[in-house]
PDB file of C-alpha atoms in Angstrom:
ATOM      1  CA  UNK A  10      68.463 136.204 105.007  1.00  0.00           C
ATOM      2  CA  UNK A  11      69.242 132.491 105.084  1.00  0.00           C
ATOM      3  CA  UNK A  12      67.549 131.853 108.396  1.00  0.00           C
ATOM      4  CA  UNK A  13      70.612 130.975 110.446  1.00  0.00           C
ATOM      5  CA  UNK A  14      70.297 131.266 114.216  1.00  0.00           C
ATOM      6  CA  UNK A  15      72.894 132.393 116.747  1.00  0.00           C
ATOM      7  CA  UNK A  16      73.535 128.717 117.524  1.00  0.00           C
ATOM      8  CA  UNK A  17      74.303 128.128 113.839  1.00  0.00           C
ATOM      9  CA  UNK A  18      76.790 131.002 113.799  1.00  0.00           C
ATOM     10  CA  UNK A  19      78.485 129.752 116.965  1.00  0.00           C
ATOM     11  CA  UNK A  20      78.614 126.166 115.711  1.00  0.00           C
ATOM     12  CA  UNK A  21      80.137 127.179 112.372  1.00  0.00           C
ATOM     13  CA  UNK A  22      82.651 129.472 114.083  1.00  0.00           C
ATOM     14  CA  UNK A  23      83.752 126.669 116.429  1.00  0.00           C
ATOM     15  CA  UNK A  24      84.005 124.256 113.491  1.00  0.00           C
ATOM     16  CA  UNK A  25      86.294 126.587 111.544  1.00  0.00           C
ATOM     17  CA  UNK A  26      88.296 127.464 114.660  1.00  0.00           C
ATOM     18  CA  UNK A  27      88.881 123.779 115.438  1.00  0.00           C
ATOM     19  CA  UNK A  28      90.072 123.082 111.889  1.00  0.00           C
ATOM     20  CA  UNK A  29      92.433 126.066 111.825  1.00  0.00           C
ATOM     21  CA  UNK A  30      93.762 125.427 115.344  1.00  0.00           C
ATOM     22  CA  UNK A  31      94.494 121.785 114.569  1.00  0.00           C
ATOM     23  CA  UNK A  32      96.292 122.756 111.368  1.00  0.00           C
ATOM     24  CA  UNK A  33      98.398 125.378 113.133  1.00  0.00           C
ATOM     25  CA  UNK A  34      99.408 123.060 115.954  1.00  0.00           C
ATOM     26  CA  UNK A  35     100.171 119.970 113.858  1.00  0.00           C
ATOM     27  CA  UNK A  36     101.913 121.710 110.950  1.00  0.00           C
ATOM     28  CA  UNK A  37     103.239 124.989 112.325  1.00  0.00           C
ATOM     29  CA  UNK A  38     104.000 124.506 116.012  1.00  0.00           C
ATOM     30  CA  UNK A  39     107.237 122.821 117.043  1.00  0.00           C
ATOM     31  CA  UNK A  40     105.296 120.430 119.272  1.00  0.00           C
ATOM     32  CA  UNK A  41     103.509 119.126 116.197  1.00  0.00           C
ATOM     33  CA  UNK A  42     106.753 117.500 115.028  1.00  0.00           C
ATOM     34  CA  UNK A  43     106.278 114.932 117.790  1.00  0.00           C
ATOM     35  CA  UNK A  44     102.995 113.825 116.242  1.00  0.00           C
ATOM     36  CA  UNK A  45     102.622 110.836 113.946  1.00  0.00           C
ATOM     37  CA  UNK A  46     102.843 112.935 110.777  1.00  0.00           C
ATOM     38  CA  UNK A  47     105.998 114.669 111.975  1.00  0.00           C
ATOM     39  CA  UNK A  48     107.647 111.385 112.897  1.00  0.00           C
ATOM     40  CA  UNK A  49     106.791 109.851 109.537  1.00  0.00           C
ATOM     41  CA  UNK A  50     108.411 112.799 107.783  1.00  0.00           C
ATOM     42  CA  UNK A  51     111.686 111.736 109.363  1.00  0.00           C
ATOM     43  CA  UNK A  52     111.231 108.277 107.862  1.00  0.00           C
ATOM     44  CA  UNK A  53     110.495 109.801 104.471  1.00  0.00           C
ATOM     45  CA  UNK A  54     113.918 111.409 104.690  1.00  0.00           C
ATOM     46  CA  UNK A  55     115.528 108.138 105.796  1.00  0.00           C
ATOM     47  CA  UNK A  56     113.816 106.348 102.929  1.00  0.00           C
ATOM     48  CA  UNK A  57     115.342 108.622 100.311  1.00  0.00           C
ATOM     49  CA  UNK A  58     118.785 108.506 101.922  1.00  0.00           C
ATOM     50  CA  UNK A  59     118.671 104.703 101.914  1.00  0.00           C
ATOM     51  CA  UNK A  60     117.440 104.766  98.326  1.00  0.00           C
ATOM     52  CA  UNK A  61     120.555 106.533  97.084  1.00  0.00           C
ATOM     53  CA  UNK A  62     122.715 103.658  98.317  1.00  0.00           C
ATOM     54  CA  UNK A  63     120.792 100.920  96.494  1.00  0.00           C
ATOM     55  CA  UNK A  64     121.840  99.492  93.146  1.00  0.00           C
ATOM     56  CA  UNK A  65     118.295  98.498  92.220  1.00  0.00           C
ATOM     57  CA  UNK A  66     115.554 101.025  92.992  1.00  0.00           C
ATOM     58  CA  UNK A  67     112.592  99.002  91.798  1.00  0.00           C
ATOM     59  CA  UNK A  68     111.394  98.575  95.384  1.00  0.00           C
ATOM     60  CA  UNK A  69     111.364 102.353  95.897  1.00  0.00           C
ATOM     61  CA  UNK A  70     109.433 102.859  92.662  1.00  0.00           C
ATOM     62  CA  UNK A  71     106.894 100.204  93.670  1.00  0.00           C
ATOM     63  CA  UNK A  72     106.358 101.775  97.080  1.00  0.00           C
ATOM     64  CA  UNK A  73     105.895 105.192  95.528  1.00  0.00           C
ATOM     65  CA  UNK A  74     103.439 103.807  92.963  1.00  0.00           C
ATOM     66  CA  UNK A  75     101.364 102.280  95.764  1.00  0.00           C
ATOM     67  CA  UNK A  76     101.201 105.607  97.592  1.00  0.00           C
ATOM     68  CA  UNK A  77     100.321 107.478  94.407  1.00  0.00           C
ATOM     69  CA  UNK A  78      97.543 104.998  93.594  1.00  0.00           C
ATOM     70  CA  UNK A  79      96.027 105.522  97.037  1.00  0.00           C
ATOM     71  CA  UNK A  80      96.185 109.291  96.564  1.00  0.00           C
ATOM     72  CA  UNK A  81      94.486 109.060  93.164  1.00  0.00           C
ATOM     73  CA  UNK A  82      91.744 106.927  94.719  1.00  0.00           C
ATOM     74  CA  UNK A  83      90.987 109.610  97.292  1.00  0.00           C
ATOM     75  CA  UNK A  84      90.965 112.277  94.562  1.00  0.00           C
ATOM     76  CA  UNK A  85      88.379 110.257  92.628  1.00  0.00           C
ATOM     77  CA  UNK A  86      86.362 109.744  95.800  1.00  0.00           C
ATOM     78  CA  UNK A  87      86.334 113.512  96.342  1.00  0.00           C
ATOM     79  CA  UNK A  88      84.764 114.022  92.904  1.00  0.00           C
ATOM     80  CA  UNK A  89      82.088 111.450  93.703  1.00  0.00           C
ATOM     81  CA  UNK A  90      81.404 113.214  97.013  1.00  0.00           C
ATOM     82  CA  UNK A  91      81.065 116.542  95.207  1.00  0.00           C
ATOM     83  CA  UNK A  92      78.519 115.017  92.855  1.00  0.00           C
ATOM     84  CA  UNK A  93      76.636 113.553  95.800  1.00  0.00           C
ATOM     85  CA  UNK A  94      76.402 116.865  97.627  1.00  0.00           C
ATOM     86  CA  UNK A  95      75.170 118.659  94.516  1.00  0.00           C
ATOM     87  CA  UNK A  96      72.549 115.935  94.061  1.00  0.00           C
ATOM     88  CA  UNK A  97      71.165 116.865  97.482  1.00  0.00           C
ATOM     89  CA  UNK A  98      70.006 120.172  96.053  1.00  0.00           C
ATOM     90  CA  UNK A  99      67.532 118.347  93.834  1.00  0.00           C
ATOM     91  CA  UNK A 100      65.738 116.795  96.782  1.00  0.00           C
ATOM     92  CA  UNK A 101      65.894 119.695  99.224  1.00  0.00           C
ATOM     93  CA  UNK A 102      62.266 119.453 100.375  1.00  0.00           C
ATOM     94  CA  UNK A 103      62.421 115.708 101.070  1.00  0.00           C
ATOM     95  CA  UNK A 104      65.736 115.972 102.887  1.00  0.00           C
ATOM     96  CA  UNK A 105      64.453 118.819 105.082  1.00  0.00           C
ATOM     97  CA  UNK A 106      61.528 116.673 106.197  1.00  0.00           C
ATOM     98  CA  UNK A 107      63.844 113.776 107.077  1.00  0.00           C
ATOM     99  CA  UNK A 108      66.208 115.902 109.186  1.00  0.00           C
ATOM    100  CA  UNK A 109      63.315 117.701 110.898  1.00  0.00           C
ATOM    101  CA  UNK A 110      61.900 114.342 112.040  1.00  0.00           C
ATOM    102  CA  UNK A 111      65.155 113.281 113.711  1.00  0.00           C
ATOM    103  CA  UNK A 112      65.227 113.368 117.555  1.00  0.00           C
ATOM    104  CA  UNK A 113      67.710 116.249 117.644  1.00  0.00           C
ATOM    105  CA  UNK A 114      66.587 117.740 114.363  1.00  0.00           C
ATOM    106  CA  UNK A 115      65.714 121.428 114.124  1.00  0.00           C
ATOM    107  CA  UNK A 116      63.546 122.860 111.369  1.00  0.00           C
ATOM    108  CA  UNK A 117      65.648 124.627 108.759  1.00  0.00           C
ATOM    109  CA  UNK A 118      64.839 126.974 105.902  1.00  0.00           C
ATOM    110  CA  UNK A 119      65.476 126.074 102.298  1.00  0.00           C
ATOM    111  CA  UNK A 120      68.111 128.799 101.982  1.00  0.00           C
ATOM    112  CA  UNK A 121      69.955 127.602 105.089  1.00  0.00           C
ATOM    113  CA  UNK A 122      69.980 124.005 103.842  1.00  0.00           C
ATOM    114  CA  UNK A 123      71.307 124.988 100.429  1.00  0.00           C
ATOM    115  CA  UNK A 124      74.008 127.113 102.068  1.00  0.00           C
ATOM    116  CA  UNK A 125      75.049 124.123 104.186  1.00  0.00           C
ATOM    117  CA  UNK A 126      75.223 121.904 101.097  1.00  0.00           C
ATOM    118  CA  UNK A 127      77.351 124.529  99.363  1.00  0.00           C
ATOM    119  CA  UNK A 128      79.708 124.541 102.352  1.00  0.00           C
ATOM    120  CA  UNK A 129      79.993 120.753 102.240  1.00  0.00           C
ATOM    121  CA  UNK A 130      80.706 120.929  98.509  1.00  0.00           C
ATOM    122  CA  UNK A 131      83.486 123.434  99.163  1.00  0.00           C
ATOM    123  CA  UNK A 132      85.057 121.083 101.722  1.00  0.00           C
ATOM    124  CA  UNK A 133      85.081 118.182  99.269  1.00  0.00           C
ATOM    125  CA  UNK A 134      86.351 120.508  96.533  1.00  0.00           C
ATOM    126  CA  UNK A 135      89.215 121.522  98.795  1.00  0.00           C
ATOM    127  CA  UNK A 136      89.962 117.840  99.460  1.00  0.00           C
ATOM    128  CA  UNK A 137      89.974 117.095  95.722  1.00  0.00           C
ATOM    129  CA  UNK A 138      92.531 119.804  94.998  1.00  0.00           C
ATOM    130  CA  UNK A 139      94.741 118.610  97.851  1.00  0.00           C
ATOM    131  CA  UNK A 140      94.624 114.957  96.762  1.00  0.00           C
ATOM    132  CA  UNK A 141      95.148 115.726  93.081  1.00  0.00           C
ATOM    133  CA  UNK A 142      98.083 118.027  93.876  1.00  0.00           C
ATOM    134  CA  UNK A 143      99.588 115.399  96.183  1.00  0.00           C
ATOM    135  CA  UNK A 144      99.298 112.822  93.390  1.00  0.00           C
ATOM    136  CA  UNK A 145     101.155 115.128  91.032  1.00  0.00           C
ATOM    137  CA  UNK A 146     103.849 115.784  93.631  1.00  0.00           C
ATOM    138  CA  UNK A 147     104.401 112.052  94.069  1.00  0.00           C
ATOM    139  CA  UNK A 148     105.005 111.969  90.320  1.00  0.00           C
ATOM    140  CA  UNK A 149     107.682 114.605  90.838  1.00  0.00           C
ATOM    141  CA  UNK A 150     109.206 112.440  93.556  1.00  0.00           C
ATOM    142  CA  UNK A 151     109.477 109.608  91.016  1.00  0.00           C
ATOM    143  CA  UNK A 152     111.289 111.945  88.630  1.00  0.00           C
ATOM    144  CA  UNK A 153     113.708 113.021  91.358  1.00  0.00           C
ATOM    145  CA  UNK A 154     114.372 109.405  92.291  1.00  0.00           C
ATOM    146  CA  UNK A 155     115.147 108.673  88.648  1.00  0.00           C
ATOM    147  CA  UNK A 156     117.631 111.559  88.576  1.00  0.00           C
ATOM    148  CA  UNK A 157     119.674 110.323  91.557  1.00  0.00           C
ATOM    149  CA  UNK A 158     123.097 109.154  90.317  1.00  0.00           C
ATOM    150  CA  UNK A 159     123.787 105.407  90.625  1.00  0.00           C
ATOM    151  CA  UNK A 160     125.394 103.913  93.694  1.00  0.00           C
ATOM    152  CA  UNK A 161     128.768 103.557  91.969  1.00  0.00           C
ATOM    153  CA  UNK A 162     128.862 107.235  90.975  1.00  0.00           C
ATOM    154  CA  UNK A 163     131.700 109.343  92.319  1.00  0.00           C
ATOM    155  CA  UNK A 164     129.404 112.370  92.558  1.00  0.00           C
ATOM    156  CA  UNK A 165     128.660 111.747  96.217  1.00  0.00           C
ATOM    157  CA  UNK A 166     127.531 115.261  97.098  1.00  0.00           C
ATOM    158  CA  UNK A 167     125.212 115.529  94.103  1.00  0.00           C
ATOM    159  CA  UNK A 168     123.742 112.119  94.855  1.00  0.00           C
ATOM    160  CA  UNK A 169     122.982 113.102  98.434  1.00  0.00           C
ATOM    161  CA  UNK A 170     121.590 116.499  97.388  1.00  0.00           C
ATOM    162  CA  UNK A 171     119.135 115.032  94.894  1.00  0.00           C
ATOM    163  CA  UNK A 172     118.084 112.376  97.424  1.00  0.00           C
ATOM    164  CA  UNK A 173     117.345 115.094  99.987  1.00  0.00           C
ATOM    165  CA  UNK A 174     115.370 117.016  97.378  1.00  0.00           C
ATOM    166  CA  UNK A 175     113.344 113.877  96.669  1.00  0.00           C
ATOM    167  CA  UNK A 176     112.743 113.473 100.407  1.00  0.00           C
ATOM    168  CA  UNK A 177     111.566 117.072 100.744  1.00  0.00           C
ATOM    169  CA  UNK A 178     109.213 116.659  97.780  1.00  0.00           C
ATOM    170  CA  UNK A 179     107.947 113.457  99.385  1.00  0.00           C
ATOM    171  CA  UNK A 180     107.285 115.314 102.630  1.00  0.00           C
ATOM    172  CA  UNK A 181     105.431 118.108 100.821  1.00  0.00           C
ATOM    173  CA  UNK A 182     103.299 115.572  98.947  1.00  0.00           C
ATOM    174  CA  UNK A 183     102.471 113.798 102.202  1.00  0.00           C
ATOM    175  CA  UNK A 184     101.549 117.110 103.791  1.00  0.00           C
ATOM    176  CA  UNK A 185      98.998 117.872 101.084  1.00  0.00           C
ATOM    177  CA  UNK A 186      97.636 114.335 101.270  1.00  0.00           C
ATOM    178  CA  UNK A 187      97.174 114.723 105.024  1.00  0.00           C
ATOM    179  CA  UNK A 188      95.305 117.987 104.473  1.00  0.00           C
ATOM    180  CA  UNK A 189      92.960 116.252 102.080  1.00  0.00           C
ATOM    181  CA  UNK A 190      92.253 113.493 104.583  1.00  0.00           C
ATOM    182  CA  UNK A 191      91.751 116.109 107.280  1.00  0.00           C
ATOM    183  CA  UNK A 192      89.070 117.701 105.111  1.00  0.00           C
ATOM    184  CA  UNK A 193      87.323 114.318 104.889  1.00  0.00           C
ATOM    185  CA  UNK A 194      87.379 113.942 108.665  1.00  0.00           C
ATOM    186  CA  UNK A 195      85.976 117.401 109.271  1.00  0.00           C
ATOM    187  CA  UNK A 196      83.366 116.817 106.548  1.00  0.00           C
ATOM    188  CA  UNK A 197      81.980 114.041 108.735  1.00  0.00           C
ATOM    189  CA  UNK A 198      81.676 116.509 111.614  1.00  0.00           C
ATOM    190  CA  UNK A 199      80.110 119.072 109.283  1.00  0.00           C
ATOM    191  CA  UNK A 200      77.305 116.623 108.481  1.00  0.00           C
ATOM    192  CA  UNK A 201      76.065 117.121 112.025  1.00  0.00           C
ATOM    193  CA  UNK A 202      75.045 120.667 111.105  1.00  0.00           C
ATOM    194  CA  UNK A 203      72.309 119.265 108.868  1.00  0.00           C
ATOM    195  CA  UNK A 204      70.679 117.887 112.014  1.00  0.00           C
ATOM    196  CA  UNK A 205      71.293 120.847 114.317  1.00  0.00           C
ATOM    197  CA  UNK A 206      74.090 123.257 115.288  1.00  0.00           C
ATOM    198  CA  UNK A 207      74.425 121.465 118.608  1.00  0.00           C
ATOM    199  CA  UNK A 208      75.178 118.200 116.831  1.00  0.00           C
ATOM    200  CA  UNK A 209      77.731 120.110 114.748  1.00  0.00           C
ATOM    201  CA  UNK A 210      79.480 121.317 117.907  1.00  0.00           C
ATOM    202  CA  UNK A 211      79.499 117.847 119.439  1.00  0.00           C
ATOM    203  CA  UNK A 212      80.640 116.170 116.218  1.00  0.00           C
ATOM    204  CA  UNK A 213      83.427 118.738 115.796  1.00  0.00           C
ATOM    205  CA  UNK A 214      84.681 118.118 119.320  1.00  0.00           C
ATOM    206  CA  UNK A 215      84.538 114.358 118.805  1.00  0.00           C
ATOM    207  CA  UNK A 216      86.345 114.533 115.456  1.00  0.00           C
ATOM    208  CA  UNK A 217      89.010 116.812 116.870  1.00  0.00           C
ATOM    209  CA  UNK A 218      89.538 114.451 119.784  1.00  0.00           C
ATOM    210  CA  UNK A 219      89.856 111.400 117.543  1.00  0.00           C
ATOM    211  CA  UNK A 220      92.330 113.132 115.242  1.00  0.00           C
ATOM    212  CA  UNK A 221      94.334 114.375 118.207  1.00  0.00           C
ATOM    213  CA  UNK A 222      94.564 110.907 119.705  1.00  0.00           C
ATOM    214  CA  UNK A 223      95.688 109.431 116.405  1.00  0.00           C
ATOM    215  CA  UNK A 224      98.469 111.963 116.129  1.00  0.00           C
ATOM    216  CA  UNK A 225      99.740 111.968 119.710  1.00  0.00           C
ATOM    217  CA  UNK A 226      98.292 108.972 121.552  1.00  0.00           C
ATOM    218  CA  UNK A 227      97.680 106.196 119.035  1.00  0.00           C
ATOM    219  CA  UNK A 228      99.211 102.753 118.843  1.00  0.00           C
ATOM    220  CA  UNK A 229     100.536 103.724 115.404  1.00  0.00           C
ATOM    221  CA  UNK A 230     102.610 106.502 116.942  1.00  0.00           C
ATOM    222  CA  UNK A 231     103.729 104.117 119.685  1.00  0.00           C
ATOM    223  CA  UNK A 232     104.917 101.675 117.010  1.00  0.00           C
ATOM    224  CA  UNK A 233     107.077 104.383 115.433  1.00  0.00           C
ATOM    225  CA  UNK A 234     108.505 105.292 118.838  1.00  0.00           C
ATOM    226  CA  UNK A 235     109.413 101.712 119.824  1.00  0.00           C
ATOM    227  CA  UNK A 236     112.993 100.907 120.709  1.00  0.00           C
ATOM    228  CA  UNK A 237     114.632  97.470 120.573  1.00  0.00           C
ATOM    229  CA  UNK A 238     117.379  96.207 122.874  1.00  0.00           C
ATOM    230  CA  UNK A 239     120.241  94.015 121.731  1.00  0.00           C
ATOM    231  CA  UNK A 240     118.269  90.920 122.771  1.00  0.00           C
ATOM    232  CA  UNK A 241     115.445  92.020 120.424  1.00  0.00           C
ATOM    233  CA  UNK A 242     113.115  92.826 123.316  1.00  0.00           C
ATOM    234  CA  UNK A 243     110.766  95.641 122.381  1.00  0.00           C
ATOM    235  CA  UNK A 244     110.605  98.602 124.714  1.00  0.00           C
ATOM    236  CA  UNK A 245     108.275 101.618 124.773  1.00  0.00           C
TER     237      UNK A 245
END
């Protein structure tokens, strides 16, 4: 009914499969813990454990505020992106002509184009909910930090327990933030479908490769994995 071809069906299926497979490996498989996100979760825990031993926790509050501000920015950006995708529906005919004139462009029906725009809107909507929820969770982390007993308190076990709870909430918030960013990355690949399903397949593979390298082969991950000898010489 919408005018999709077999290539469109295959391209969309591969796009969804790549997204789901990446999510399962990075967040569910044990090997995913060795990725950059998994390693940073360990430092989130260390952060909260160090926080409980500080007299003044202004630094921790400032760091958390910076993270929450960044999350709120992405949530606002998601709303702008949603508005932009819906605006495309007003100029469907003009946009179809532009994409059809591209070197790899394939003529598309009006129904197919509108369905693609709806899919892109759903992706940005998903990202908005993830970012907004992550922002709220970071607010909960601030509350948990405020409830940690002071350094001089004799309630050692309670202090450690609340700090671990704050760390776990921090990890959950970071997980939802990462999912929102992942939606942004795959949205870029999804844009290739407006040109042709073959561009969608290529863009999905490229996006997946870039995200994979950032998680398991980037210089950022190497920085987290660095070790330092007693003479302050950095080793891999």
